[in-house]
Each structure stands twice: as C-alpha cells, then as structure tokens.
C-alpha cells in the first residue's frame, strides 16, 4: 500500500509549487463515499527527518481558486514564507462534504440543523486518512495538529477533547461555538490534555444577530486560560476580523509559528 500510494501521488502531483502537492481520493467506510485529499510536503522533504502534520478541513478552500467557495487561504505563498523561516511540515487538506458539511463538522446534535456526524468524520481522518499518510511519509507523531475555520474551528477543538491521544495542537479560527454550545462547557474543555497547544482567533465584526463569535471565544478563554499556560494557549480577537478567507489566510502563519515553536 505504501509504495502504491507513493506512485499514485507522483503520477498526480497537481502543482508546480516548490512544495510538492499530491491529490488523492480515499474511499471511506465511515463517510460512505470517496473523499478528495490534498497532501503538501516541504520542498526539501527527505526520508531521514520526521515532520509535523497538519490536518486541515475544507481542503477545497486552501489553495485553488477554481475549487474555493469564496477565496482561498493562499496556502502556496504562506507555506513558502514559513519554509524560509525554517518551519517545515506536511499539510493534509481534506475536502468538505458539500451539503454534508454542517453535519460532519459538528460532534453534537443541533436540533435546528443537520448535525452531529463529527464522530464519523473524525474517525475517517484518524482511521482512514492517517494510516495512508503515515505509511507513506515520515511523521512526527508527537506533533499532529488539526486546523479549520468556522465549523472547521469547532470540530478542531472538539477533536482535541475527543482524541487527546492523537491531536496535540489545533488552529481554531472563528469557531462556530453557537452551533454546538456544549463545546463551551467548562468540564468538556477541561478534558483537553495540558500538553496541548491551541491557537484561537475571531474577529470583532463576526457578530450576526444573536450569534456573537468574539463573545463565545471569551467564554472559552475563561476556561482554557486557567487550564493551559500562555505558551500552550493563544487567543486573539482582531478588530478588523471578518468571517472570510482573507482573514484566515492572513493569520495562518502566526498560528503556525505558535503551534510549531520549540518547547
């Protein structure tokens, strides 16, 4: 399987970045369908070193304008800059399920929306995507992260609670806590392992009627600031921040610098 996957990746590399990106379709028993995955490795990847891995949701929106819903995270240029700073890691972008997105990116049931299929989605990552990645690339298993925005931010912090033995870091951008308010519960969040690192942001402009992203983030801050040290938890609300890809793209590199900094 390892060599077959490597050959397939080499045949379907889809970009001319200095980092090499491969497109893979993975059949999932958990999701009941085939799902697109994009793997980006450092430009000087070798089989001697081991690399941190970042599993990112909404993979369509990371790098390709032709696939993105409303702009991209400018992953190409962000990774180039980070490499110049010596930060090298593997990014695994996982496509969302389209109309299934809300259900897959939420652990708890929301009676007003399709929801609560996060267990299936995270099991897909842990049991079906990860084995493919780890059988092909050299992985630093002590530094496996999960990263997303909005519902992707929600499921990322839920993954830190539900799979603490696997995920040691998370990028949580504009998390949609309103969708699963149980996530803000003090006892729930206290199950995050103290060794973890979490980088959380939202924008002051992310207020939509009764849905208030920055206020929900402050509620979570009250728990995580007492549970994690300043070197493990970073939280920021930007005055100009909006619920848009340009904002998340701008803040991506700072998140990586925090999550991957030397202990």
PDB file of N, CA, C and O in Angstrom, residues 193-255:
ATOM      1  N   UNK A 193      -5.853  17.800  26.924  1.00  0.00           N
ATOM      2  CA  UNK A 193      -4.624  17.476  27.637  1.00  0.00           C
ATOM      3  C   UNK A 193      -3.780  18.733  27.866  1.00  0.00           C
ATOM      4  O   UNK A 193      -3.637  19.562  26.964  1.00  0.00           O
ATOM      5  N   UNK A 194      -3.183  18.865  29.044  1.00  0.00           N
ATOM      6  CA  UNK A 194      -2.382  20.052  29.337  1.00  0.00           C
ATOM      7  C   UNK A 194      -1.185  20.242  28.408  1.00  0.00           C
ATOM      8  O   UNK A 194      -0.690  21.348  28.256  1.00  0.00           O
ATOM      9  N   UNK A 195      -0.729  19.173  27.762  1.00  0.00           N
ATOM     10  CA  UNK A 195       0.416  19.303  26.854  1.00  0.00           C
ATOM     11  C   UNK A 195       0.035  19.956  25.528  1.00  0.00           C
ATOM     12  O   UNK A 195       0.892  20.246  24.696  1.00  0.00           O
ATOM     13  N   UNK A 196      -1.229  20.206  25.332  1.00  0.00           N
ATOM     14  CA  UNK A 196      -1.731  20.658  24.040  1.00  0.00           C
ATOM     15  C   UNK A 196      -1.358  22.114  23.754  1.00  0.00           C
ATOM     16  O   UNK A 196      -1.077  22.902  24.666  1.00  0.00           O
ATOM     17  N   UNK A 197      -1.417  22.447  22.458  1.00  0.00           N
ATOM     18  CA  UNK A 197      -1.293  23.837  22.036  1.00  0.00           C
ATOM     19  C   UNK A 197      -2.498  24.198  21.171  1.00  0.00           C
ATOM     20  O   UNK A 197      -2.858  23.451  20.265  1.00  0.00           O
ATOM     21  N   UNK A 198      -3.085  25.341  21.472  1.00  0.00           N
ATOM     22  CA  UNK A 198      -4.250  25.807  20.729  1.00  0.00           C
ATOM     23  C   UNK A 198      -4.072  27.283  20.396  1.00  0.00           C
ATOM     24  O   UNK A 198      -3.706  28.087  21.264  1.00  0.00           O
ATOM     25  N   UNK A 199      -4.327  27.616  19.141  1.00  0.00           N
ATOM     26  CA  UNK A 199      -4.266  28.999  18.678  1.00  0.00           C
ATOM     27  C   UNK A 199      -5.653  29.370  18.175  1.00  0.00           C
ATOM     28  O   UNK A 199      -6.143  28.793  17.200  1.00  0.00           O
ATOM     29  N   UNK A 200      -6.289  30.343  18.864  1.00  0.00           N
ATOM     30  CA  UNK A 200      -7.679  30.666  18.546  1.00  0.00           C
ATOM     31  C   UNK A 200      -7.827  32.145  18.228  1.00  0.00           C
ATOM     32  O   UNK A 200      -7.304  32.998  18.938  1.00  0.00           O
ATOM     33  N   UNK A 201      -8.546  32.431  17.141  1.00  0.00           N
ATOM     34  CA  UNK A 201      -8.827  33.818  16.789  1.00  0.00           C
ATOM     35  C   UNK A 201     -10.278  33.963  16.342  1.00  0.00           C
ATOM     36  O   UNK A 201     -10.920  33.004  15.925  1.00  0.00           O
ATOM     37  N   UNK A 202     -10.766  35.175  16.447  1.00  0.00           N
ATOM     38  CA  UNK A 202     -12.017  35.556  15.804  1.00  0.00           C
ATOM     39  C   UNK A 202     -11.979  37.063  15.589  1.00  0.00           C
ATOM     40  O   UNK A 202     -11.082  37.752  16.085  1.00  0.00           O
ATOM     41  N   UNK A 203     -12.957  37.561  14.833  1.00  0.00           N
ATOM     42  CA  UNK A 203     -12.977  38.973  14.510  1.00  0.00           C
ATOM     43  C   UNK A 203     -14.112  39.698  15.207  1.00  0.00           C
ATOM     44  O   UNK A 203     -15.206  39.147  15.398  1.00  0.00           O
ATOM     45  N   UNK A 204     -13.857  40.948  15.563  1.00  0.00           N
ATOM     46  CA  UNK A 204     -14.887  41.750  16.221  1.00  0.00           C
ATOM     47  C   UNK A 204     -16.089  41.975  15.319  1.00  0.00           C
ATOM     48  O   UNK A 204     -17.190  42.259  15.806  1.00  0.00           O
ATOM     49  N   UNK A 205     -15.896  41.839  14.013  1.00  0.00           N
ATOM     50  CA  UNK A 205     -17.002  42.032  13.070  1.00  0.00           C
ATOM     51  C   UNK A 205     -17.854  40.774  12.885  1.00  0.00           C
ATOM     52  O   UNK A 205     -18.838  40.801  12.151  1.00  0.00           O
ATOM     53  N   UNK A 206     -17.480  39.698  13.567  1.00  0.00           N
ATOM     54  CA  UNK A 206     -18.212  38.439  13.411  1.00  0.00           C
ATOM     55  C   UNK A 206     -19.363  38.370  14.417  1.00  0.00           C
ATOM     56  O   UNK A 206     -19.410  37.522  15.308  1.00  0.00           O
ATOM     57  N   UNK A 207     -20.288  39.285  14.252  1.00  0.00           N
ATOM     58  CA  UNK A 207     -21.485  39.341  15.087  1.00  0.00           C
ATOM     59  C   UNK A 207     -22.686  39.381  14.158  1.00  0.00           C
ATOM     60  O   UNK A 207     -22.812  40.285  13.325  1.00  0.00           O
ATOM     61  N   UNK A 208     -23.562  38.386  14.293  1.00  0.00           N
ATOM     62  CA  UNK A 208     -24.698  38.250  13.386  1.00  0.00           C
ATOM     63  C   UNK A 208     -25.959  37.990  14.210  1.00  0.00           C
ATOM     64  O   UNK A 208     -26.294  36.845  14.520  1.00  0.00           O
ATOM     65  N   UNK A 209     -26.643  39.082  14.575  1.00  0.00           N
ATOM     66  CA  UNK A 209     -27.811  38.927  15.439  1.00  0.00           C
ATOM     67  C   UNK A 209     -27.396  38.371  16.791  1.00  0.00           C
ATOM     68  O   UNK A 209     -26.526  38.933  17.470  1.00  0.00           O
ATOM     69  N   UNK A 210     -27.990  37.256  17.184  1.00  0.00           N
ATOM     70  CA  UNK A 210     -27.662  36.649  18.470  1.00  0.00           C
ATOM     71  C   UNK A 210     -26.384  35.814  18.424  1.00  0.00           C
ATOM     72  O   UNK A 210     -25.904  35.371  19.470  1.00  0.00           O
ATOM     73  N   UNK A 211     -25.850  35.606  17.241  1.00  0.00           N
ATOM     74  CA  UNK A 211     -24.609  34.835  17.104  1.00  0.00           C
ATOM     75  C   UNK A 211     -23.437  35.799  17.231  1.00  0.00           C
ATOM     76  O   UNK A 211     -23.265  36.704  16.403  1.00  0.00           O
ATOM     77  N   UNK A 212     -22.625  35.592  18.258  1.00  0.00           N
ATOM     78  CA  UNK A 212     -21.531  36.509  18.557  1.00  0.00           C
ATOM     79  C   UNK A 212     -20.242  35.707  18.742  1.00  0.00           C
ATOM     80  O   UNK A 212     -19.979  35.175  19.817  1.00  0.00           O
ATOM     81  N   UNK A 213     -19.461  35.634  17.687  1.00  0.00           N
ATOM     82  CA  UNK A 213     -18.235  34.828  17.724  1.00  0.00           C
ATOM     83  C   UNK A 213     -17.247  35.300  18.787  1.00  0.00           C
ATOM     84  O   UNK A 213     -16.722  34.482  19.557  1.00  0.00           O
ATOM     85  N   UNK A 214     -16.933  36.609  18.865  1.00  0.00           N
ATOM     86  CA  UNK A 214     -15.944  37.022  19.869  1.00  0.00           C
ATOM     87  C   UNK A 214     -16.399  36.807  21.305  1.00  0.00           C
ATOM     88  O   UNK A 214     -15.585  36.448  22.164  1.00  0.00           O
ATOM     89  N   UNK A 215     -17.688  36.987  21.595  1.00  0.00           N
ATOM     90  CA  UNK A 215     -18.162  36.763  22.960  1.00  0.00           C
ATOM     91  C   UNK A 215     -18.073  35.290  23.333  1.00  0.00           C
ATOM     92  O   UNK A 215     -17.718  34.945  24.470  1.00  0.00           O
ATOM     93  N   UNK A 216     -18.381  34.404  22.395  1.00  0.00           N
ATOM     94  CA  UNK A 216     -18.245  32.969  22.666  1.00  0.00           C
ATOM     95  C   UNK A 216     -16.785  32.605  22.901  1.00  0.00           C
ATOM     96  O   UNK A 216     -16.470  31.773  23.763  1.00  0.00           O
ATOM     97  N   UNK A 217     -15.898  33.231  22.143  1.00  0.00           N
ATOM     98  CA  UNK A 217     -14.478  32.951  22.343  1.00  0.00           C
ATOM     99  C   UNK A 217     -14.035  33.378  23.743  1.00  0.00           C
ATOM    100  O   UNK A 217     -13.245  32.685  24.392  1.00  0.00           O
ATOM    101  N   UNK A 218     -14.539  34.499  24.213  1.00  0.00           N
ATOM    102  CA  UNK A 218     -14.186  34.958  25.560  1.00  0.00           C
ATOM    103  C   UNK A 218     -14.655  33.966  26.623  1.00  0.00           C
ATOM    104  O   UNK A 218     -13.978  33.770  27.639  1.00  0.00           O
ATOM    105  N   UNK A 219     -15.800  33.331  26.401  1.00  0.00           N
ATOM    106  CA  UNK A 219     -16.284  32.315  27.339  1.00  0.00           C
ATOM    107  C   UNK A 219     -15.320  31.134  27.395  1.00  0.00           C
ATOM    108  O   UNK A 219     -15.024  30.598  28.470  1.00  0.00           O
ATOM    109  N   UNK A 220     -14.841  30.741  26.223  1.00  0.00           N
ATOM    110  CA  UNK A 220     -13.878  29.636  26.166  1.00  0.00           C
ATOM    111  C   UNK A 220     -12.554  30.052  26.802  1.00  0.00           C
ATOM    112  O   UNK A 220     -11.903  29.264  27.494  1.00  0.00           O
ATOM    113  N   UNK A 221     -12.160  31.306  26.594  1.00  0.00           N
ATOM    114  CA  UNK A 221     -10.929  31.812  27.196  1.00  0.00           C
ATOM    115  C   UNK A 221     -10.927  31.626  28.707  1.00  0.00           C
ATOM    116  O   UNK A 221      -9.897  31.289  29.307  1.00  0.00           O
ATOM    117  N   UNK A 222     -12.059  31.858  29.329  1.00  0.00           N
ATOM    118  CA  UNK A 222     -12.122  31.792  30.792  1.00  0.00           C
ATOM    119  C   UNK A 222     -11.757  30.408  31.310  1.00  0.00           C
ATOM    120  O   UNK A 222     -11.225  30.273  32.422  1.00  0.00           O
ATOM    121  N   UNK A 223     -12.031  29.381  30.513  1.00  0.00           N
ATOM    122  CA  UNK A 223     -11.659  28.017  30.905  1.00  0.00           C
ATOM    123  C   UNK A 223     -10.239  27.686  30.479  1.00  0.00           C
ATOM    124  O   UNK A 223      -9.421  27.227  31.284  1.00  0.00           O
ATOM    125  N   UNK A 224      -9.906  27.927  29.223  1.00  0.00           N
ATOM    126  CA  UNK A 224      -8.614  27.487  28.709  1.00  0.00           C
ATOM    127  C   UNK A 224      -7.444  28.286  29.277  1.00  0.00           C
ATOM    128  O   UNK A 224      -6.333  27.769  29.397  1.00  0.00           O
ATOM    129  N   UNK A 225      -7.674  29.553  29.650  1.00  0.00           N
ATOM    130  CA  UNK A 225      -6.594  30.323  30.259  1.00  0.00           C
ATOM    131  C   UNK A 225      -6.197  29.776  31.618  1.00  0.00           C
ATOM    132  O   UNK A 225      -5.058  29.951  32.056  1.00  0.00           O
ATOM    133  N   UNK A 226      -7.118  29.109  32.277  1.00  0.00           N
ATOM    134  CA  UNK A 226      -6.799  28.508  33.574  1.00  0.00           C
ATOM    135  C   UNK A 226      -6.318  27.061  33.434  1.00  0.00           C
ATOM    136  O   UNK A 226      -5.726  26.508  34.362  1.00  0.00           O
ATOM    137  N   UNK A 227      -6.579  26.480  32.263  1.00  0.00           N
ATOM    138  CA  UNK A 227      -6.233  25.071  32.043  1.00  0.00           C
ATOM    139  C   UNK A 227      -4.897  24.915  31.327  1.00  0.00           C
ATOM    140  O   UNK A 227      -4.179  23.936  31.558  1.00  0.00           O
ATOM    141  N   UNK A 228      -4.551  25.890  30.488  1.00  0.00           N
ATOM    142  CA  UNK A 228      -3.316  25.835  29.708  1.00  0.00           C
ATOM    143  C   UNK A 228      -2.464  27.069  30.000  1.00  0.00           C
ATOM    144  O   UNK A 228      -2.987  28.124  30.353  1.00  0.00           O
ATOM    145  N   UNK A 229      -1.159  26.940  29.820  1.00  0.00           N
ATOM    146  CA  UNK A 229      -0.261  28.071  30.028  1.00  0.00           C
ATOM    147  C   UNK A 229      -0.286  28.995  28.813  1.00  0.00           C
ATOM    148  O   UNK A 229      -0.839  28.654  27.760  1.00  0.00           O
ATOM    149  N   UNK A 230       0.348  30.150  28.939  1.00  0.00           N
ATOM    150  CA  UNK A 230       0.404  31.102  27.833  1.00  0.00           C
ATOM    151  C   UNK A 230       1.182  30.556  26.649  1.00  0.00           C
ATOM    152  O   UNK A 230       0.972  30.983  25.511  1.00  0.00           O
ATOM    153  N   UNK A 231       2.090  29.638  26.908  1.00  0.00           N
ATOM    154  CA  UNK A 231       2.843  29.033  25.809  1.00  0.00           C
ATOM    155  C   UNK A 231       2.047  27.943  25.110  1.00  0.00           C
ATOM    156  O   UNK A 231       2.447  27.453  24.054  1.00  0.00           O
ATOM    157  N   UNK A 232       0.915  27.560  25.720  1.00  0.00           N
ATOM    158  CA  UNK A 232       0.093  26.499  25.145  1.00  0.00           C
ATOM    159  C   UNK A 232      -1.207  27.013  24.532  1.00  0.00           C
ATOM    160  O   UNK A 232      -1.771  26.373  23.650  1.00  0.00           O
ATOM    161  N   UNK A 233      -1.677  28.150  25.007  1.00  0.00           N
ATOM    162  CA  UNK A 233      -2.944  28.683  24.506  1.00  0.00           C
ATOM    163  C   UNK A 233      -2.811  30.162  24.160  1.00  0.00           C
ATOM    164  O   UNK A 233      -2.401  30.977  24.990  1.00  0.00           O
ATOM    165  N   UNK A 234      -3.147  30.466  22.921  1.00  0.00           N
ATOM    166  CA  UNK A 234      -3.147  31.854  22.460  1.00  0.00           C
ATOM    167  C   UNK A 234      -4.532  32.198  21.947  1.00  0.00           C
ATOM    168  O   UNK A 234      -5.122  31.442  21.166  1.00  0.00           O
ATOM    169  N   UNK A 235      -5.054  33.333  22.373  1.00  0.00           N
ATOM    170  CA  UNK A 235      -6.375  33.769  21.943  1.00  0.00           C
ATOM    171  C   UNK A 235      -6.326  35.244  21.590  1.00  0.00           C
ATOM    172  O   UNK A 235      -5.786  36.056  22.345  1.00  0.00           O
ATOM    173  N   UNK A 236      -6.896  35.589  20.438  1.00  0.00           N
ATOM    174  CA  UNK A 236      -6.872  36.977  19.973  1.00  0.00           C
ATOM    175  C   UNK A 236      -8.162  37.284  19.224  1.00  0.00           C
ATOM    176  O   UNK A 236      -8.645  36.476  18.424  1.00  0.00           O
ATOM    177  N   UNK A 237      -8.710  38.459  19.495  1.00  0.00           N
ATOM    178  CA  UNK A 237      -9.853  38.967  18.740  1.00  0.00           C
ATOM    179  C   UNK A 237      -9.385  40.200  17.973  1.00  0.00           C
ATOM    180  O   UNK A 237      -8.960  41.192  18.581  1.00  0.00           O
ATOM    181  N   UNK A 238      -9.430  40.128  16.655  1.00  0.00           N
ATOM    182  CA  UNK A 238      -8.962  41.220  15.814  1.00  0.00           C
ATOM    183  C   UNK A 238     -10.106  42.165  15.477  1.00  0.00           C
ATOM    184  O   UNK A 238     -11.187  41.708  15.081  1.00  0.00           O
ATOM    185  N   UNK A 239      -9.860  43.447  15.599  1.00  0.00           N
ATOM    186  CA  UNK A 239     -10.909  44.437  15.347  1.00  0.00           C
ATOM    187  C   UNK A 239     -11.412  44.383  13.913  1.00  0.00           C
ATOM    188  O   UNK A 239     -12.586  44.638  13.646  1.00  0.00           O
ATOM    189  N   UNK A 240     -10.539  44.074  12.965  1.00  0.00           N
ATOM    190  CA  UNK A 240     -10.937  44.062  11.547  1.00  0.00           C
ATOM    191  C   UNK A 240     -11.325  42.676  11.053  1.00  0.00           C
ATOM    192  O   UNK A 240     -11.658  42.497   9.885  1.00  0.00           O
ATOM    193  N   UNK A 241     -11.283  41.684  11.928  1.00  0.00           N
ATOM    194  CA  UNK A 241     -11.523  40.306  11.506  1.00  0.00           C
ATOM    195  C   UNK A 241     -12.944  40.062  11.040  1.00  0.00           C
ATOM    196  O   UNK A 241     -13.908  40.458  11.704  1.00  0.00           O
ATOM    197  N   UNK A 242     -13.074  39.372   9.911  1.00  0.00           N
ATOM    198  CA  UNK A 242     -14.368  39.011   9.347  1.00  0.00           C
ATOM    199  C   UNK A 242     -14.432  37.505   9.127  1.00  0.00           C
ATOM    200  O   UNK A 242     -13.407  36.819   9.156  1.00  0.00           O
ATOM    201  N   UNK A 243     -15.617  37.005   8.877  1.00  0.00           N
ATOM    202  CA  UNK A 243     -15.809  35.580   8.657  1.00  0.00           C
ATOM    203  C   UNK A 243     -15.524  35.252   7.193  1.00  0.00           C
ATOM    204  O   UNK A 243     -16.410  34.835   6.436  1.00  0.00           O
ATOM    205  N   UNK A 244     -14.263  35.461   6.824  1.00  0.00           N
ATOM    206  CA  UNK A 244     -13.889  35.330   5.422  1.00  0.00           C
ATOM    207  C   UNK A 244     -12.480  34.755   5.282  1.00  0.00           C
ATOM    208  O   UNK A 244     -11.649  34.887   6.182  1.00  0.00           O
ATOM    209  N   UNK A 245     -12.243  34.170   4.116  1.00  0.00           N
ATOM    210  CA  UNK A 245     -10.955  33.507   3.875  1.00  0.00           C
ATOM    211  C   UNK A 245      -9.770  34.460   3.927  1.00  0.00           C
ATOM    212  O   UNK A 245      -8.678  34.065   4.341  1.00  0.00           O
ATOM    213  N   UNK A 246      -9.940  35.704   3.497  1.00  0.00           N
ATOM    214  CA  UNK A 246      -8.797  36.626   3.526  1.00  0.00           C
ATOM    215  C   UNK A 246      -8.263  36.797   4.946  1.00  0.00           C
ATOM    216  O   UNK A 246      -7.048  36.909   5.157  1.00  0.00           O
ATOM    217  N   UNK A 247      -9.175  36.825   5.909  1.00  0.00           N
ATOM    218  CA  UNK A 247      -8.784  36.977   7.314  1.00  0.00           C
ATOM    219  C   UNK A 247      -8.041  35.747   7.799  1.00  0.00           C
ATOM    220  O   UNK A 247      -6.970  35.838   8.423  1.00  0.00           O
ATOM    221  N   UNK A 248      -8.574  34.588   7.499  1.00  0.00           N
ATOM    222  CA  UNK A 248      -7.933  33.348   7.940  1.00  0.00           C
ATOM    223  C   UNK A 248      -6.593  33.141   7.244  1.00  0.00           C
ATOM    224  O   UNK A 248      -5.644  32.663   7.861  1.00  0.00           O
ATOM    225  N   UNK A 249      -6.498  33.521   5.976  1.00  0.00           N
ATOM    226  CA  UNK A 249      -5.225  33.423   5.259  1.00  0.00           C
ATOM    227  C   UNK A 249      -4.177  34.331   5.899  1.00  0.00           C
ATOM    228  O   UNK A 249      -3.018  33.941   6.066  1.00  0.00           O
ATOM    229  N   UNK A 250      -4.583  35.519   6.261  1.00  0.00           N
ATOM    230  CA  UNK A 250      -3.645  36.485   6.858  1.00  0.00           C
ATOM    231  C   UNK A 250      -3.082  36.001   8.184  1.00  0.00           C
ATOM    232  O   UNK A 250      -1.912  36.245   8.504  1.00  0.00           O
ATOM    233  N   UNK A 251      -3.899  35.308   8.951  1.00  0.00           N
ATOM    234  CA  UNK A 251      -3.500  34.903  10.299  1.00  0.00           C
ATOM    235  C   UNK A 251      -2.873  33.511  10.358  1.00  0.00           C
ATOM    236  O   UNK A 251      -2.409  33.088  11.413  1.00  0.00           O
ATOM    237  N   UNK A 252      -2.841  32.805   9.235  1.00  0.00           N
ATOM    238  CA  UNK A 252      -2.368  31.415   9.219  1.00  0.00           C
ATOM    239  C   UNK A 252      -0.925  31.292   9.699  1.00  0.00           C
ATOM    240  O   UNK A 252      -0.604  30.444  10.538  1.00  0.00           O
ATOM    241  N   UNK A 253      -0.041  32.127   9.182  1.00  0.00           N
ATOM    242  CA  UNK A 253       1.372  31.968   9.514  1.00  0.00           C
ATOM    243  C   UNK A 253       1.656  32.210  10.990  1.00  0.00           C
ATOM    244  O   UNK A 253       2.478  31.512  11.598  1.00  0.00           O
ATOM    245  N   UNK A 254       1.002  33.192  11.581  1.00  0.00           N
ATOM    246  CA  UNK A 254       1.204  33.419  13.011  1.00  0.00           C
ATOM    247  C   UNK A 254       0.742  32.215  13.827  1.00  0.00           C
ATOM    248  O   UNK A 254       1.360  31.860  14.838  1.00  0.00           O
ATOM    249  N   UNK A 255      -0.329  31.591  13.389  1.00  0.00           N
ATOM    250  CA  UNK A 255      -0.800  30.395  14.085  1.00  0.00           C
ATOM    251  C   UNK A 255       0.235  29.278  14.016  1.00  0.00           C
ATOM    252  O   UNK A 255       0.527  28.617  15.026  1.00  0.00           O
TER     253      UNK A 255
END
